[in-house]
Coordinates of C-alpha atoms in Angstrom, one line a residue:
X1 CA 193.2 88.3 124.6
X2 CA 192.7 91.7 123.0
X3 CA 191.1 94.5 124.6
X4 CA 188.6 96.3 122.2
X5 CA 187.6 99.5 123.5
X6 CA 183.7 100.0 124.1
X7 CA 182.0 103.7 123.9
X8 CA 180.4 103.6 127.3
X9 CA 177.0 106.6 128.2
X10 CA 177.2 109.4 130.4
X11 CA 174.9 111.4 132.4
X12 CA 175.3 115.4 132.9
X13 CA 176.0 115.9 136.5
X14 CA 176.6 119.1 138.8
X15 CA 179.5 119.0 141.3
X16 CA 181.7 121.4 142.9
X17 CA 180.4 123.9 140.5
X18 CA 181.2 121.9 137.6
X19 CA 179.5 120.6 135.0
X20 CA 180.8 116.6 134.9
X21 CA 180.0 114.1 131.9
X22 CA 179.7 111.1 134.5
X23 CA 179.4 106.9 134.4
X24 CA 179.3 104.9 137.6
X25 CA 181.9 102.7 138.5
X26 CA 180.6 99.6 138.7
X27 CA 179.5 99.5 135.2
X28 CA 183.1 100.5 133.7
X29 CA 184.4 97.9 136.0
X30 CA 182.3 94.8 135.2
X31 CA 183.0 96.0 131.2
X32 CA 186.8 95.8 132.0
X33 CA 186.7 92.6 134.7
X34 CA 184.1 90.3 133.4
X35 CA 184.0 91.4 129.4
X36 CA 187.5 92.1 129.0
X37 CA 187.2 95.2 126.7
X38 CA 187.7 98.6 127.6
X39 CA 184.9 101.1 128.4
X40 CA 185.2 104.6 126.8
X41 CA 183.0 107.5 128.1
X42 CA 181.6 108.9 125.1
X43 CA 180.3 112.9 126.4
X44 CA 176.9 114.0 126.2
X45 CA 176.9 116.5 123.3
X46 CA 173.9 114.9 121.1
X47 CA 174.2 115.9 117.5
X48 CA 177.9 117.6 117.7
X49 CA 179.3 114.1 117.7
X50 CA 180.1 112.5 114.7
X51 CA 178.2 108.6 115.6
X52 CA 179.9 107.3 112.3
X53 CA 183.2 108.4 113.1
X54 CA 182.9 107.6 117.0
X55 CA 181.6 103.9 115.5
X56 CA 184.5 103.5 113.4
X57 CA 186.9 103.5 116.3
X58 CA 185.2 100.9 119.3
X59 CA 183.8 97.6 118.5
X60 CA 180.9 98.4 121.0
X61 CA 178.3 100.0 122.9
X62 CA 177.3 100.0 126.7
X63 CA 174.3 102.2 128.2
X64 CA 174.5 102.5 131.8
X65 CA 171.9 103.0 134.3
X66 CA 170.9 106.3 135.8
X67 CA 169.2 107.9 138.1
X68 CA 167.4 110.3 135.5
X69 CA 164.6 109.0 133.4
X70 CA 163.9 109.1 129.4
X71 CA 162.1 112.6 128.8
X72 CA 158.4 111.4 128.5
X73 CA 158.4 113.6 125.1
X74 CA 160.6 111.4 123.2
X75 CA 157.2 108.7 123.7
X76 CA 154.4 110.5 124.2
X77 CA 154.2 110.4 128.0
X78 CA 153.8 112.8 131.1
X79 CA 156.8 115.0 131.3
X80 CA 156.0 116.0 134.9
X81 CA 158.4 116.8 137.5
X82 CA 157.0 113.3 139.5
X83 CA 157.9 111.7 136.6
X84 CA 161.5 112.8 136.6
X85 CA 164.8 113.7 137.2
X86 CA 165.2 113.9 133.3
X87 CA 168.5 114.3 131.3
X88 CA 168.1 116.1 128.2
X89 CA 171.7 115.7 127.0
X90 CA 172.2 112.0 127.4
X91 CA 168.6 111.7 125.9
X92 CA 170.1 113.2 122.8
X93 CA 173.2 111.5 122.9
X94 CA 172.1 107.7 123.2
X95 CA 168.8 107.7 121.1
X96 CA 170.9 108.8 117.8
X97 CA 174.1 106.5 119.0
X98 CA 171.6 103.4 119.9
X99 CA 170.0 103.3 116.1
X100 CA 173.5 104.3 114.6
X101 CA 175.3 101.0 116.4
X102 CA 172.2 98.8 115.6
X103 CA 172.3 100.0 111.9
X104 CA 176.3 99.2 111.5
X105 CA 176.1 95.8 113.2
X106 CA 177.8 97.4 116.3
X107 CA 177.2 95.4 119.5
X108 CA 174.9 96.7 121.9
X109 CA 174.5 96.2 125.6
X110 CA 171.9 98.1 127.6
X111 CA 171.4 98.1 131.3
X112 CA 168.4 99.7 133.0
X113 CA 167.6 103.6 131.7
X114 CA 169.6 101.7 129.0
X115 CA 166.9 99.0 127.8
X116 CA 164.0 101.8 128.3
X117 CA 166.3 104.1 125.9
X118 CA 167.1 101.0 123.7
X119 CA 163.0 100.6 123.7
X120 CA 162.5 104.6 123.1
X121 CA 164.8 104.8 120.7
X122 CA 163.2 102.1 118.3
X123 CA 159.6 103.3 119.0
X124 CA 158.3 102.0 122.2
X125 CA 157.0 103.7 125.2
X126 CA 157.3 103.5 128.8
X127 CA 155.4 102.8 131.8
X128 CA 155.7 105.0 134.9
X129 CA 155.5 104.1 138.7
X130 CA 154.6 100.7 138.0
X131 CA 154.6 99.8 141.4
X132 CA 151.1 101.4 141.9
X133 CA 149.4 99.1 138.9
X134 CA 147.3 96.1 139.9
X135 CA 148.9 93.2 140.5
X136 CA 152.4 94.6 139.9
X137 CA 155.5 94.0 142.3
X138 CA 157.3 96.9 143.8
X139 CA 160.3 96.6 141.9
X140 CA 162.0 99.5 144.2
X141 CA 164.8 99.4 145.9
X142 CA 164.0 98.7 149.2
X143 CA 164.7 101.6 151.9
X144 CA 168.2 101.4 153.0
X145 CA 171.4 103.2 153.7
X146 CA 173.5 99.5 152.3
X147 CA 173.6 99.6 148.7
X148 CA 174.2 95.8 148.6
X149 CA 170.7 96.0 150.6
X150 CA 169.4 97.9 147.6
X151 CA 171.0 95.9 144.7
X152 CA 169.9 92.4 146.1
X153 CA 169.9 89.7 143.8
X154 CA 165.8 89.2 144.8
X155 CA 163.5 89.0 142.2
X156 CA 163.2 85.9 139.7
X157 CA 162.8 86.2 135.8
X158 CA 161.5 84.1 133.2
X159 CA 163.8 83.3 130.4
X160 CA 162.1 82.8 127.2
X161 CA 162.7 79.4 125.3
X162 CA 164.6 80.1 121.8
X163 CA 165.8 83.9 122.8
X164 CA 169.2 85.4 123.0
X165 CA 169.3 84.9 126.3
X166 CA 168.5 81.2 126.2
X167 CA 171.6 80.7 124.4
X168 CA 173.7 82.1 127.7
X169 CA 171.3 80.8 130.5
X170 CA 169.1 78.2 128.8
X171 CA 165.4 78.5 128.6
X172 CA 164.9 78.4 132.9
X173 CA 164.2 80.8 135.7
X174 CA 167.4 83.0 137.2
X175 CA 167.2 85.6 140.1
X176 CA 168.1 89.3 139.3
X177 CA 168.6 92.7 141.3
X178 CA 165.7 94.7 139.1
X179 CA 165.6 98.1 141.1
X180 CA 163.2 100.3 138.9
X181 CA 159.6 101.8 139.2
X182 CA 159.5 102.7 135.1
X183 CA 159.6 99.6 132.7
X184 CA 158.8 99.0 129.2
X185 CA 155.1 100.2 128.3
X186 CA 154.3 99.9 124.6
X187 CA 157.1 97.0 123.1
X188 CA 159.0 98.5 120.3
X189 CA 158.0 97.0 116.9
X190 CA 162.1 95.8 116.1
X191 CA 162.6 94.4 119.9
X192 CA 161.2 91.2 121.5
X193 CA 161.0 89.9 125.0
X194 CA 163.6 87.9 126.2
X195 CA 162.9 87.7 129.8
X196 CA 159.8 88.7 132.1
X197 CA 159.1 88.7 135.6
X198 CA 156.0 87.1 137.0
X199 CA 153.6 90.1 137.5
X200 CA 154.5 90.5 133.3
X201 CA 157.3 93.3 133.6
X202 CA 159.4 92.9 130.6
X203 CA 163.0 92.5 132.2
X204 CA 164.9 91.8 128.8
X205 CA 164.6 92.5 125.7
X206 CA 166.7 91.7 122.2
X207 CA 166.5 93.6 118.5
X208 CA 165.2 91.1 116.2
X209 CA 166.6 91.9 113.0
X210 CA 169.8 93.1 114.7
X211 CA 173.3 92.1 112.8
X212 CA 174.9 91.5 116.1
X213 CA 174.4 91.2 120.1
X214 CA 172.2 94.0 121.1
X215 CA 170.4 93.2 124.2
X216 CA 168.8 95.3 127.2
X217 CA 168.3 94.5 130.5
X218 CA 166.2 96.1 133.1
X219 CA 168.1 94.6 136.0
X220 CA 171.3 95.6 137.4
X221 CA 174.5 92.5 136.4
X222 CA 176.7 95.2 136.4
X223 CA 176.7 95.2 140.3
X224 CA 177.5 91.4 140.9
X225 CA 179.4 91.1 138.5
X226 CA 182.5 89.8 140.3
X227 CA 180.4 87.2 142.5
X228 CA 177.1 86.5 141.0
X229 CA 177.3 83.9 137.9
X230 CA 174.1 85.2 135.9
X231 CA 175.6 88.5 136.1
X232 CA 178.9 87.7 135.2
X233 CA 177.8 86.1 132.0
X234 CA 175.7 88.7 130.4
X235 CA 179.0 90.4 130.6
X236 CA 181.4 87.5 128.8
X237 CA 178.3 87.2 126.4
X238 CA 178.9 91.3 125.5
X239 CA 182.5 90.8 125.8
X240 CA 182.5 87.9 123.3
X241 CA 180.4 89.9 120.8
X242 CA 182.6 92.4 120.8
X243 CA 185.8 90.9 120.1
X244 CA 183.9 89.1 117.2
X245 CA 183.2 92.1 115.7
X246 CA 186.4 93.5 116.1
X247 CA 187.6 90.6 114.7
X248 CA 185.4 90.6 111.5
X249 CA 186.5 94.7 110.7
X250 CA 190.2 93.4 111.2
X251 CA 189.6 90.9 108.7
X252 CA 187.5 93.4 106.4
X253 CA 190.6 95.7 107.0
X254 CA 192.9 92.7 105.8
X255 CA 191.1 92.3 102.3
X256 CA 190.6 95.9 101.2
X257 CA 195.0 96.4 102.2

């Protein structure tokens, strides 16, 4: 089995009076474990990358969560400070690299802040403290120093009969770790819901005229990887998607030699 590499999102972080380009662990080790390809970190310079060239070299993308949130400017919302942390730089890296990799066919997974930038990115808006809405869950970690605590697989979703996801689960009702108090407000026009919680959260989404995979999901798979099955599988789904398109440029490579 090949191992494709994958161009993997990065927050701007402060420590030790340095300036760090930063992606959590469990993400880049679910990517390796459970999809088999190899996550990159791709810096968060914005426009001094060059997407097409970065594009050219990985046969796929990942956008991890984080703690920061989408700058409410990029979608007409509140840019308060109760509304953030915010993170300019990554804001600039992943909205141009998300329409770039949906545009070449590139494979797309996004996770959390990933799935609201995926929505951002094509149009959408968001909705902030959700919790407080009526007739909303408190989708919030709960209060605790365990971080398995936090990331409990707790909440069911709906999966919605003929959608992407449908083809890995079926069209049926799994349980998921969603930890977030900002969701998808305003849909994007090119993305549809694949998967929603009961009080109506949209908890997955897909692009509809994509060319490949390109899914996001507000939950967290990344964390469970290793034990939970439903996890594990969004992951082999990415992983499989990826080597198919790196598959389909070798063979692309093959006819124009």
């Amino acid at each position: 089995m090949t191992q494709p590499l994958v161009a993997v999102s990065t927050d701007i972080r402060q420590f030790e009076n340095y300036t760090w380009h930063a992606a959590p662990h469990q993400y880049l080790e679910a990517a390796l474990s459970q999809a088999g390809v190899l996550p990159m970190m791709v810096p968060a310079f914005g426009d001094r990358i060059d997407y097409d060239a970065l594009l050219n070299r990985v046969d796929g993308v990942m956008l991890t969560g984080s703690k920061s949130n989408v700058h409410p400017s990029l979608y007409g919302g509140d840019a308060s400070e109760a509304n953030g942390p915010y993170d300019a730089a990554r804001d600039a890296t992943t909205m141009p690299l998300i329409r770039k990799a949906i545009e070449r066919g590139v494979p797309l997974l996004a996770i959390c802040r990933g799935i609201q930038e995926l929505n951002v990115a094509l149009g959408g808006s968001l909705a902030t403290e959700i919790q407080d809405g009526e007739g909303m869950w408190d989708h919030r970690a709960p209060q605790s120093d365990s971080q398995d605590e936090r990331f409990a697989i707790r909440q069911p979703v709906r999966i919605k009969e003929g959608s992407c996801l449908a083809g890995i689960f079926g069209p049926r009702e799994i349980q998921v770790n969603s930890v977030h108090r900002q969701a998808i407000g305003n849909i994007a026009p090119r993305l549809q819901a694949e998967a929603v919680a009961e009080d109506g959260t949209i908890e997955a989404v897909s692009v509809i005229d994509a060319k490949a995979f390109a899914v996001g999901v507000q939950w967290h798979p990344e964390y469970w990887a290793a034990k939970d099955r439903a996890s594990a599988q969004i992951f082999e789904a990415f992983g499989d998607a990826v080597r198919a398109h790196e598959a389909r440029r070798a063979g692309l490579s093959h006819a124009a030699a």
